[in-house]
Coordinates of C-alpha atoms in Angstrom, one line a residue:
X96 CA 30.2 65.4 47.5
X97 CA 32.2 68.6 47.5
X98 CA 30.8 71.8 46.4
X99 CA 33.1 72.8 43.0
X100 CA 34.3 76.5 43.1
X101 CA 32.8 79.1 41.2
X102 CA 35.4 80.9 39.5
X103 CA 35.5 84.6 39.7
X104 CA 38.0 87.1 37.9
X105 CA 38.9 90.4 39.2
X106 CA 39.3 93.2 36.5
X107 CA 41.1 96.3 38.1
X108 CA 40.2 100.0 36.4
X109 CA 40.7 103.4 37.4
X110 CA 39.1 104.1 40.4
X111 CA 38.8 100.3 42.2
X112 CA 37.9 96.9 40.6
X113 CA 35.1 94.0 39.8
X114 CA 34.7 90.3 40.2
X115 CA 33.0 88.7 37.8
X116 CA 31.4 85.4 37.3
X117 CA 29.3 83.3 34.9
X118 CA 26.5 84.2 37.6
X119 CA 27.0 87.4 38.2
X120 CA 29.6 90.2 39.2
X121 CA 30.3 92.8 42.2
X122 CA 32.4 96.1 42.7
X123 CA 34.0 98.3 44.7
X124 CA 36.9 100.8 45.6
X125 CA 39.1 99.3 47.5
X126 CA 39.9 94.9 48.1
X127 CA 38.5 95.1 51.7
X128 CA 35.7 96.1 49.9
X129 CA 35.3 94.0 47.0
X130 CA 36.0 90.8 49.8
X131 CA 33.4 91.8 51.8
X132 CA 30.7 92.4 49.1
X133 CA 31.6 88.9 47.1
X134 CA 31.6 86.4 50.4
X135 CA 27.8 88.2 51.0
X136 CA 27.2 87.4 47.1
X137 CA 28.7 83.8 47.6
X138 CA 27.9 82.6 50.9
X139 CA 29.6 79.7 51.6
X140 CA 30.7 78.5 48.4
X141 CA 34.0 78.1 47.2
X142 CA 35.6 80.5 45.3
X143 CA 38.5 80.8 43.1
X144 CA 39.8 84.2 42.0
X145 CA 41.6 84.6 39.0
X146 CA 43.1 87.5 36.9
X147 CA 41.5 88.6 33.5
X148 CA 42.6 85.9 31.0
X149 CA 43.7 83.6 33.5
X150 CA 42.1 79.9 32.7
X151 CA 41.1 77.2 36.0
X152 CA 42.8 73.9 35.5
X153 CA 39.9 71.7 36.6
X154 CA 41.9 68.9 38.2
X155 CA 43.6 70.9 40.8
X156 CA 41.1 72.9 41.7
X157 CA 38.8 70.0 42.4
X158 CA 41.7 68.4 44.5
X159 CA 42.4 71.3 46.0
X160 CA 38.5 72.3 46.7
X161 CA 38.5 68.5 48.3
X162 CA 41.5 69.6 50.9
X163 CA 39.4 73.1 51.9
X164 CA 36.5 71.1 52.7
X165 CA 38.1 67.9 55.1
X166 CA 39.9 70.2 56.7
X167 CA 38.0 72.9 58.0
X168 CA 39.9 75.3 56.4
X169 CA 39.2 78.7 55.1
X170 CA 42.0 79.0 52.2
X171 CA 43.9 76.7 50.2
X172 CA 47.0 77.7 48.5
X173 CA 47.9 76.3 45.0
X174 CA 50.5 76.9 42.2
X175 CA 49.7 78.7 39.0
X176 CA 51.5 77.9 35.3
X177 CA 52.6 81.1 33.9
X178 CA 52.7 81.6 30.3
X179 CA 56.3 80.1 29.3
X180 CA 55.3 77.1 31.5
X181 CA 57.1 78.0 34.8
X182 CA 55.1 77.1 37.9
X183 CA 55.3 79.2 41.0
X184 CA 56.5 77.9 43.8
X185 CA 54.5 75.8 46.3
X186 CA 52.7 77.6 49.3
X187 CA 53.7 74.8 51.9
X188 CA 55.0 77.2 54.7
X189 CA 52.4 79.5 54.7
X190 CA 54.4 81.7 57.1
X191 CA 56.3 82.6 53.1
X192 CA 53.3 84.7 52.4
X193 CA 54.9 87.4 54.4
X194 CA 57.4 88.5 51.4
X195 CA 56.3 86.0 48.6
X196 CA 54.1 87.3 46.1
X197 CA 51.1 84.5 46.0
X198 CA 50.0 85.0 42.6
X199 CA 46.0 85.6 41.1
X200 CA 44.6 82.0 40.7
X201 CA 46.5 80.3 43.7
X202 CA 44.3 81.1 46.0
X203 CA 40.7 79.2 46.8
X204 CA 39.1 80.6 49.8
X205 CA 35.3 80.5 51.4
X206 CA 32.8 83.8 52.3
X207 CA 33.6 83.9 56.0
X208 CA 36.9 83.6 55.3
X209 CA 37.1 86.6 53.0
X210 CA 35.1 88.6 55.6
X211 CA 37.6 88.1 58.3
X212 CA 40.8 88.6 55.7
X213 CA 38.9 92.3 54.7
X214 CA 39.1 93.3 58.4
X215 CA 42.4 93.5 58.2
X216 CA 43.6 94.6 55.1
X217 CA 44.2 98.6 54.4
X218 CA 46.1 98.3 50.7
X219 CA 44.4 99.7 47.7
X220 CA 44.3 98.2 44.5
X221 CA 47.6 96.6 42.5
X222 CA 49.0 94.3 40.6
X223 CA 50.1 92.6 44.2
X224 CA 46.3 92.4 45.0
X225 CA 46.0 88.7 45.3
X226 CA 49.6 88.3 47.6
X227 CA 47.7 91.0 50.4
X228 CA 45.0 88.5 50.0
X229 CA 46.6 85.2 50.6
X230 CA 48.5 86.7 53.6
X231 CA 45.7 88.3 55.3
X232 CA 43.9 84.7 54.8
X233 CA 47.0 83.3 56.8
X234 CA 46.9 86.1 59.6
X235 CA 42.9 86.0 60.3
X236 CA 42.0 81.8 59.6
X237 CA 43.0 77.8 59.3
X238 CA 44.7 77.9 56.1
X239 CA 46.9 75.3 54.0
X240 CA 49.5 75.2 51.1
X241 CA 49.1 72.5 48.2
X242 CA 51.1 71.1 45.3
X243 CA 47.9 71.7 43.1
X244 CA 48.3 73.5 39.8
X245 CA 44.7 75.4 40.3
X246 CA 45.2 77.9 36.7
X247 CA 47.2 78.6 33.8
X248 CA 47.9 82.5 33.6
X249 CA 48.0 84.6 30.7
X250 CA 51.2 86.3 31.6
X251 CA 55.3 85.0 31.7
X252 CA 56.5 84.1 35.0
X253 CA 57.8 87.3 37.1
X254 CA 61.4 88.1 37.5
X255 CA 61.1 87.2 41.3
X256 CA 58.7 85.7 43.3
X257 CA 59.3 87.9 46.4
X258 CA 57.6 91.0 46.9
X259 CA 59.3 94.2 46.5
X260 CA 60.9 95.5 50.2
X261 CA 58.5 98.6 50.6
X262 CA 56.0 96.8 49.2
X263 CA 55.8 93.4 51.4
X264 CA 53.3 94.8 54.7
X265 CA 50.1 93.4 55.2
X266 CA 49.3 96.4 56.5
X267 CA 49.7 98.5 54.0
X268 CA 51.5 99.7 51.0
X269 CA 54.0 102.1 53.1
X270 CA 55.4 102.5 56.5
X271 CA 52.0 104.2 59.0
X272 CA 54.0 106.8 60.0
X273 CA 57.7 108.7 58.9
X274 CA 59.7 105.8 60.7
X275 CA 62.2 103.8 59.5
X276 CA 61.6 99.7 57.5
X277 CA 63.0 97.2 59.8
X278 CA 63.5 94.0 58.5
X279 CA 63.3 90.9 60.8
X280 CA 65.3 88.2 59.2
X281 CA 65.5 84.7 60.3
X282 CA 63.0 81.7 60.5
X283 CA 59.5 83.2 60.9
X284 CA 58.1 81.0 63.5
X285 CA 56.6 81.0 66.9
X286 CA 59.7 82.9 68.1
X287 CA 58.6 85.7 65.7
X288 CA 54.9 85.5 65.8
X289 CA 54.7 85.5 70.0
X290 CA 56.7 88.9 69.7
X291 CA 55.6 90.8 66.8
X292 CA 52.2 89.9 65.3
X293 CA 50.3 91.7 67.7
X294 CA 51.9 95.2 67.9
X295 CA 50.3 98.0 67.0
X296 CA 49.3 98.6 63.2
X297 CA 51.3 101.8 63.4
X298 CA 54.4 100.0 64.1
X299 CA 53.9 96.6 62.5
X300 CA 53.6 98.5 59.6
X301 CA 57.1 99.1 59.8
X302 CA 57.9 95.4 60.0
X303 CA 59.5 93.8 56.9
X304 CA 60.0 89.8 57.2
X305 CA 62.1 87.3 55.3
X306 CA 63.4 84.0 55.8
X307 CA 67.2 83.9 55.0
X308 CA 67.7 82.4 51.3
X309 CA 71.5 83.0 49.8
X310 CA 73.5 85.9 49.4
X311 CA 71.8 87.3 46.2
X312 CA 68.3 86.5 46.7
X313 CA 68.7 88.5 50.3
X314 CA 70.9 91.3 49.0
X315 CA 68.6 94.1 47.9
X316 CA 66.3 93.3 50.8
X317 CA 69.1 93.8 53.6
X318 CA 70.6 96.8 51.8
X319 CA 66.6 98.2 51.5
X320 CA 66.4 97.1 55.5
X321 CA 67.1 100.9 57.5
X322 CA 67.9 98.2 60.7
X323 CA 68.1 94.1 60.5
X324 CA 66.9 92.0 63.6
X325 CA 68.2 88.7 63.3
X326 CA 66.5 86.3 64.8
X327 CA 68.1 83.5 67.0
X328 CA 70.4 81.7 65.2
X329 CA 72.9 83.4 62.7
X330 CA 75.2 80.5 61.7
X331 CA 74.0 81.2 58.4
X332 CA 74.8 84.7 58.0
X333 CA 78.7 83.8 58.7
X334 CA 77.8 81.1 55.3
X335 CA 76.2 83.1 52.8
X336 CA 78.4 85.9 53.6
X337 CA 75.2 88.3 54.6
X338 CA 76.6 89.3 58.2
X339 CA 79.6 90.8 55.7
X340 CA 77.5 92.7 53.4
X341 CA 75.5 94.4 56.4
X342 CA 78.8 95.3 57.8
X343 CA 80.2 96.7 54.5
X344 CA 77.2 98.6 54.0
X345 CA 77.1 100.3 57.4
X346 CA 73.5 98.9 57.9
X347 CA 73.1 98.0 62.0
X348 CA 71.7 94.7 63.3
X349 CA 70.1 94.0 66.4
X350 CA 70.1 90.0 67.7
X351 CA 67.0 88.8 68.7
X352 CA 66.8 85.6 71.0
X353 CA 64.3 83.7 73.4
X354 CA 66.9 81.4 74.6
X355 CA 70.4 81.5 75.7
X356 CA 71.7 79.5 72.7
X357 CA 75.1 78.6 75.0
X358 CA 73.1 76.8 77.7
X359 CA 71.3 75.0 74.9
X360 CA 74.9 74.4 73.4
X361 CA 76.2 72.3 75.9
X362 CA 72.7 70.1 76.2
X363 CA 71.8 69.6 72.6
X364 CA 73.9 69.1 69.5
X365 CA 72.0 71.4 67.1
X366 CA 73.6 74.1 69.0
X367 CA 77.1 73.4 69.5
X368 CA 78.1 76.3 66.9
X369 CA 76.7 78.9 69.3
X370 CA 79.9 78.5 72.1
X371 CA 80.8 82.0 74.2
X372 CA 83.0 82.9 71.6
X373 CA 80.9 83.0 68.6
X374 CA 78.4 85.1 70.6
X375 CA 81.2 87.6 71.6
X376 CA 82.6 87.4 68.0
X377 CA 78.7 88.4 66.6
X378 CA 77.3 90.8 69.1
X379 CA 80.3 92.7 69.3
X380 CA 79.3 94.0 65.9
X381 CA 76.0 94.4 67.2
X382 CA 74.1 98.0 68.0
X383 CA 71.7 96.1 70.4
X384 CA 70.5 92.7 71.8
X385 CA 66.5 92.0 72.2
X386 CA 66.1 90.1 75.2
X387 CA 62.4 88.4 75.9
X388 CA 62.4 88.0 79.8
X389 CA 64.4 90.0 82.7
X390 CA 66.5 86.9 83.3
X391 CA 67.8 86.3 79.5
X392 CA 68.6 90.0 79.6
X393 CA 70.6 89.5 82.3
X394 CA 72.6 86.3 81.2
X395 CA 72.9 88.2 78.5
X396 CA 74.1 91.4 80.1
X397 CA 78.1 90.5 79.8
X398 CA 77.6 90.4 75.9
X399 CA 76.6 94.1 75.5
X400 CA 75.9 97.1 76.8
X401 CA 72.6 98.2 75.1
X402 CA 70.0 95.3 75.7
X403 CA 66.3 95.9 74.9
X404 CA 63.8 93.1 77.3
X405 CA 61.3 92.5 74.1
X406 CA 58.2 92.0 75.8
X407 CA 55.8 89.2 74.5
X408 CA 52.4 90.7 72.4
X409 CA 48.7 89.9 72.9
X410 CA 47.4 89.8 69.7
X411 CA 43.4 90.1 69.3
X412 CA 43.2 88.2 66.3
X413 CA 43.7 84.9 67.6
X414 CA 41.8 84.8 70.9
X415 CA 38.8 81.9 70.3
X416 CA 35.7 83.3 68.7
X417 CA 33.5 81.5 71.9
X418 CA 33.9 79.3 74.5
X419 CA 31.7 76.1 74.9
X420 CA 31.6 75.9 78.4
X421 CA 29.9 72.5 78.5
X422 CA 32.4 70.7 76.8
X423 CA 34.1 67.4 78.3
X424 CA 37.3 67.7 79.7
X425 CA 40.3 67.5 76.9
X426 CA 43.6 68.4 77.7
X427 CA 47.0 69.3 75.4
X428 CA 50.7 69.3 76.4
X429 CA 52.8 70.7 74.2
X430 CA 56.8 71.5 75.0
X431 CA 60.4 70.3 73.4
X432 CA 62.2 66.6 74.6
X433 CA 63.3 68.2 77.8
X434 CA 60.0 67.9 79.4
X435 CA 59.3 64.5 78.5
X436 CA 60.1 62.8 81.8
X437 CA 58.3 65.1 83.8
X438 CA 55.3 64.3 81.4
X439 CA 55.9 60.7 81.7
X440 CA 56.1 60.8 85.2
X441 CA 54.3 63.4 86.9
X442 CA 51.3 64.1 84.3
X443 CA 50.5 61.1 82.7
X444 CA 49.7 58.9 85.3
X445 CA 46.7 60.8 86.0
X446 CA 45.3 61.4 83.1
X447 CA 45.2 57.9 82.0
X448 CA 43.2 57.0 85.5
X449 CA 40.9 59.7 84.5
X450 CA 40.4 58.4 80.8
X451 CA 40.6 62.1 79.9
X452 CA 41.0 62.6 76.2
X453 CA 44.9 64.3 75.6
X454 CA 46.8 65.5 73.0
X455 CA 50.1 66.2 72.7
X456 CA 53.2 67.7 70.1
X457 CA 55.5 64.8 69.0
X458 CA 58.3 65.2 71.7
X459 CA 55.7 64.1 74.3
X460 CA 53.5 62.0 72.6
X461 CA 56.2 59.4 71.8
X462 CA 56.1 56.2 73.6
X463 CA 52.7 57.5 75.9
X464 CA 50.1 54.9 74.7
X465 CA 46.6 56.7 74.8
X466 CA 47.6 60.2 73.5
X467 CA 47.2 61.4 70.2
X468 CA 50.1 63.3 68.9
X469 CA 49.4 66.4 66.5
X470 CA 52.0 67.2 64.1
X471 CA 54.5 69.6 63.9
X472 CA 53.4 73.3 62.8
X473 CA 56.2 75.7 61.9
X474 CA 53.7 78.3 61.3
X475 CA 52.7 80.0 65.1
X476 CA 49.5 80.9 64.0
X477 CA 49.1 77.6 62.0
X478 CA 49.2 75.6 65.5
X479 CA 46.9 77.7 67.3
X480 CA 44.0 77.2 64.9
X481 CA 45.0 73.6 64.7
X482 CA 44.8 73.8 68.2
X483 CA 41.9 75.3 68.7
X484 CA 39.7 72.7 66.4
X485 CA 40.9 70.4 69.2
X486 CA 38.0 71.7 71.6
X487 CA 40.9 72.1 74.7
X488 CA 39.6 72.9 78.2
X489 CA 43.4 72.7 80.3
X490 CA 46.6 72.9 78.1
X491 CA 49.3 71.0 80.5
X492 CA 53.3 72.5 80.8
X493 CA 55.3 70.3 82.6
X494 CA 58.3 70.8 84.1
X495 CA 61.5 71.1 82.0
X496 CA 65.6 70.2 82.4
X497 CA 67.7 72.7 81.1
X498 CA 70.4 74.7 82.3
X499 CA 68.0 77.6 80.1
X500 CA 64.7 77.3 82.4
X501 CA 65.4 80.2 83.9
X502 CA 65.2 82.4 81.4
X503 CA 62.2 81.5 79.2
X504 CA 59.2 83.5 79.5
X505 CA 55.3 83.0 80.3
X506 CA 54.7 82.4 76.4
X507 CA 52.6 79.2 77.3
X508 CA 50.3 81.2 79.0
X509 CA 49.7 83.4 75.8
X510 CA 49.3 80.4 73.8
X511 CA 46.4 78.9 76.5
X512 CA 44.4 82.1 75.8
X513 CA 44.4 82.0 72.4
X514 CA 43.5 77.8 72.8
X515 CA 40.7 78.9 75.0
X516 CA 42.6 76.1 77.7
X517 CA 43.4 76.8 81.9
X518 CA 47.1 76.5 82.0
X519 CA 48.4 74.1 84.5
X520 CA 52.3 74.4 84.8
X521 CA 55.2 73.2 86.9
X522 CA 56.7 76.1 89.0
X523 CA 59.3 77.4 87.3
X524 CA 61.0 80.6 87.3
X525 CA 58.7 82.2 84.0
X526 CA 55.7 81.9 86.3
X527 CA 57.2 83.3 89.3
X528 CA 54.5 84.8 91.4
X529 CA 51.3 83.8 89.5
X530 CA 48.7 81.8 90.8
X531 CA 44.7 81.8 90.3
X532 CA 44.6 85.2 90.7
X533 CA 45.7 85.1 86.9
X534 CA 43.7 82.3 85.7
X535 CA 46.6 80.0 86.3
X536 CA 47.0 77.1 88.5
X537 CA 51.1 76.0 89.4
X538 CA 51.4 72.0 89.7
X539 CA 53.6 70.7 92.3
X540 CA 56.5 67.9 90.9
X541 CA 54.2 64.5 92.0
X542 CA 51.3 63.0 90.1
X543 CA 49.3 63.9 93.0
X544 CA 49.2 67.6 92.6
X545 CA 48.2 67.2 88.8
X546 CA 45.6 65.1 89.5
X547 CA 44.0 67.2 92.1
X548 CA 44.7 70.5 89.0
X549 CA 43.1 68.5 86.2
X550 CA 39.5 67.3 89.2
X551 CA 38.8 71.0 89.2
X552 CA 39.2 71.5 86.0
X553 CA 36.4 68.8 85.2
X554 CA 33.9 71.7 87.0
X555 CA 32.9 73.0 83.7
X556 CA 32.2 76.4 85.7
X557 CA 35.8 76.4 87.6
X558 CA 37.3 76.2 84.4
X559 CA 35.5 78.9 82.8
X560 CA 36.2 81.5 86.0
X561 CA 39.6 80.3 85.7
X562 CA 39.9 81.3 81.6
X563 CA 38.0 84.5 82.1
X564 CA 40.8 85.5 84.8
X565 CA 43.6 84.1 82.4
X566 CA 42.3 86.0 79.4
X567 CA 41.9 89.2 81.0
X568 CA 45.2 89.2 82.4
X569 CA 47.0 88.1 79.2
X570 CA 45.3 91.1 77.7
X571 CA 46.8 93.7 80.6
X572 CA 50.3 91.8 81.0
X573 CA 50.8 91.6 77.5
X574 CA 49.1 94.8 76.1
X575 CA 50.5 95.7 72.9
X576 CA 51.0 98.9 73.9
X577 CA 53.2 97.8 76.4
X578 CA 55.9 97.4 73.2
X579 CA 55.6 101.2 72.8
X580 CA 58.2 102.2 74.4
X581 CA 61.4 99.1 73.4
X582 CA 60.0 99.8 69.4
X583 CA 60.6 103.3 70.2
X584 CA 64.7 102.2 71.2
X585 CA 64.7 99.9 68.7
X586 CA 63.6 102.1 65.8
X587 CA 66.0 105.1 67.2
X588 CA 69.4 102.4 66.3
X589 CA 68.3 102.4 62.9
X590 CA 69.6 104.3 59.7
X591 CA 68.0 107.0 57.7
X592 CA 65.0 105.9 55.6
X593 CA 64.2 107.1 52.7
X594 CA 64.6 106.4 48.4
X595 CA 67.6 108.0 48.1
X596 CA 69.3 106.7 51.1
X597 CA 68.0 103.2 50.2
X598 CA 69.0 104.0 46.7
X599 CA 73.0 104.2 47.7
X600 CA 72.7 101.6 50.0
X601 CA 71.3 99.4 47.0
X602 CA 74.3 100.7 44.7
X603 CA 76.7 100.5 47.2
X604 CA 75.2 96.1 47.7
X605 CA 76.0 95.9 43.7
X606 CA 79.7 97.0 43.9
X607 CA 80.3 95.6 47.6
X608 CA 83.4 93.3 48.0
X609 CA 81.9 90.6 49.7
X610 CA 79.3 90.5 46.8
X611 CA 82.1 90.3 43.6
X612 CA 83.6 88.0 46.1
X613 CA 81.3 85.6 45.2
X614 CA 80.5 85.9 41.7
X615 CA 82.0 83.5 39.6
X616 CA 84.7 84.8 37.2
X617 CA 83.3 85.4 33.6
X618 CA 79.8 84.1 34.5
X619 CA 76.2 85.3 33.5
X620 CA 75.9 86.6 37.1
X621 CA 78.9 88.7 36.5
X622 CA 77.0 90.4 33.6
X623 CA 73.0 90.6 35.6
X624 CA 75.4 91.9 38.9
X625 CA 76.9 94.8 36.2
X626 CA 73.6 95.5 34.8
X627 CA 72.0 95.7 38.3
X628 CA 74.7 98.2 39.5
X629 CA 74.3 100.1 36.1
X630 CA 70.4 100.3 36.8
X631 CA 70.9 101.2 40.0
X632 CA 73.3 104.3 39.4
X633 CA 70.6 105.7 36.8
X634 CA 68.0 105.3 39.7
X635 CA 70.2 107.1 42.3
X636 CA 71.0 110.0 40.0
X637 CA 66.8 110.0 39.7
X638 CA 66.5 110.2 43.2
X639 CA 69.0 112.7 44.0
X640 CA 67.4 115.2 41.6

């Protein structure tokens, strides 16, 4: 039977807060604190925290307690029902937490979880105490999103449900340093996470993130942005008319890509909008390009003159807490549609004559009798504790068709760390001149060659020398300091930073053609859009004084 949650409210006051319970209560200065002290109060059982006032909807939270414990979870996300009976929105991409703000009673979490979430965290106490939480729950552990209604709250539903620009930093309530707020803007995925997660605190500090919405949700947060990096695709921009506003405001964008989208343009439908024109037409406009491996930066080079090679991060936080080094042999593949035959053909084969337990994304599993497929995770750091629970001893790459091979990067080999898994890989171009000496071990194109890769790995021993080499050399090759020095270019494209420059810039958004553009004539958005560029002239005439 599961364990019910004990509920526990937190009461902030001048000079830090408490949680208090029917059994008891803790305090402390600051919420890394508070966490800490109420998982060693709680131990393992669930809790749910909950504003002052707020009341626990039984039902949900039962549900939702029922979810944390099949799936060896540390946090489940719910919804809350504010006061005028609004609910706020469903945490189903967890990746959201980033600039949503989760609000107090959506969140039921477990003791170890908390500990890990309060290693992390540096924000004091505000009234955006339980959105730090939920996100630093997502960045440290297994954690999913739910339909569940888990409270009722004693307040109306806020204005917005994002988090305010400066605000929206899991690692902290300001920018480490005087440098400017970048915001990266575009579908926060493994392309983001691979890239940016792991940089220093001192720069990801200065990291804003938001998934493209419309126009007028996106507005203030763009105009607030001192630089933009869009990532990959930007179709949308042209639609919503946000590449137009950046350029009316005079704010600079970066691109940001993994992929040359025009190879991928020619071989897969989805990408057909990104031809050699369009690229020309939107970099031109452009101050730089962010290129992930030397060969992308140079397909790339006859776009622009300024590109940055973005190199990929190692970030601590998701390496395996232990290897068990006597566990059977259980191998993952993982890769899009275009290395399917190569799987079929070349890697298969011998893993069905060694029975060896494999798992694989959907693109490869489909149609392979015998391997279990593992669904889809939008959310990078989502799949890697999926992944992990899997118990992985060689995660399998094989080779790929695509006029865009040659300029990926070694981002598989990242991900094998963090699964605790021996890479074995075809030899392509992003593993040019690796070898064992790296914890690596380069399959030639026949069965043959991955069966002989996959009998070492069944030496428990020769696996573990091999992940020792990989891990240490993920760790040097992708040091995060190693980013030092491209953030440093990046940050030096971007525009003062600062509340009165942010202030105009926000004015400027209110009145900017694009914007009245696409108001309708004579319509309640006309009159919030007037009221918004009233308030913000009073706040820039604050600011300037």
């Amino acid at each position: 039977m599961t364990e019910p949650p004990a509920s526990w409210w937190i009461e902030r006051h001048e000079g830090g807060a408490r949680a208090l319970s029917a059994t008891g209560s803790v305090a402390a200065a600051t919420p890394a604190e508070l966490w800490r002290a109420l998982a060693g109060a709680a131990g393992e059982t669930p809790l749910h925290l909950l504003n002052a006032g707020a009341t626990p909807i039984s039902a949900g939270v039962a549900r939702a307690a029922t979810e944390l414990a099949n799936g060896e979870l540390g946090a489940v996300f719910g919804r809350v029902r504010y006061l005028d009976g609004t609910l706020s929105g469903p945490q189903r991409k967890l990746e959201l937490t980033r600039f949503l703000a989760v609000p107090p009673g959506a969140i039921i979490t477990r003791g170890s979880a908390l500990r890990r979430a309060a290693m992390v965290l540096a924000n004091s106490w505000d009234s955006f105490w339980a959105a730090d939480l939920a996100n630093a729950l997502r960045h440290t552990g297994p954690a999913a999103g739910s339909g569940e209604i888990l409270a009722a709250s004693a307040t109306p539903a806020p204005p917005t449900a994002r988090l305010p620009f400066a605000r929206a930093s899991l690692a902290g309530q300001g920018p480490a340093d005087d440098g400017p707020l970048i915001l990266v803007y575009g579908r926060l995925e493994a392309s983001v996470s691979l890239y940016f997660d792991g940089l220093p605190a001192a720069l990801g500090a200065r990291l804003r993130f938001l998934e493209p919405g419309d126009l007028f949700s996106d507005m203030v947060w763009l105009a607030a942005a001192s630089l933009v990096v869009v990532v990959r695709g930007f179709e949308h921009m042209y639609l919503t008319g946000t590449l137009r506003l950046l350029l009316e405001l005079g704010v600079p964008y970066v691109w940001f890509t993994d992929d040359d989208l025009t190879a991928l343009a020619a071989e897969q439908r989805g990408f057909d909008y990104y031809a050699p024109e369009t690229l020309r037409s939107f970099t031109v406009g452009a101050a730089a390009i962010l290129a992930t491996s030397a060969p992308l930066r140079a397909t790339l080079a006859p776009l622009h003159g300024n590109i940055i090679e973005w190199p990929l991060v190692h970030d601590a936080a998701l390496r395996p807490d232990h290897l068990d080094t006597v566990r059977p042999l259980v191998a993952g593949v993982f890769g899009g549609a275009f290395r399917h035959r190569a799987f079929a053909e070349q890697v298969l084969p011998p893993l069905r004559e060694r029975g060896i337990r494999t798992f694989a994304n959907a693109d490869l599993a489909r149609g392979a009798a015998g391997v279990s497929p593992v669904p889809f995770e939008v959310s990078f750091r989502s799949f890697v504790f999926r992944w992990q629970r899997l118990g992985l001893r060689a995660l399998l790459h094989p080779a790929g068709v695509s006029a865009n091979m040659a300029n990926k990067s070694p981002a598989s080999l990242l991900a094998a760390a963090y699964l605790g898994a021996v890479p074995v890989v075809a030899d392509e171009q992003a593993y040019a001149g690796l070898g064992e000496a790296q914890g690596v071990i380069v399959a030639a194109p026949d069965p043959q060659s991955w069966g002989a890769a996959l009998d070492r790995l069944a030496d428990p021993a020769e696996g573990e020398r091999l992940y020792r080499r990989l891990d240490s050399w993920c760790r040097t090759a992708f040091d995060p300091e190693h980013a030092r020095a491209p953030f440093a270019r990046l940050a030096a494209l971007a525009l003062p930073d600062d509340d009165a420059h942010r202030a105009m810039r926000w004015q400027q958004a209110a009145e900017s053609r694009v914007l009245q553009q696409a108001l309708p004539r004579r319509s309640r958005f006309g009159i919030a859009i007037e009221s918004l560029r009233r308030s913000l002239s009073r706040r820039l005439a604050r600011t300037s004084r």
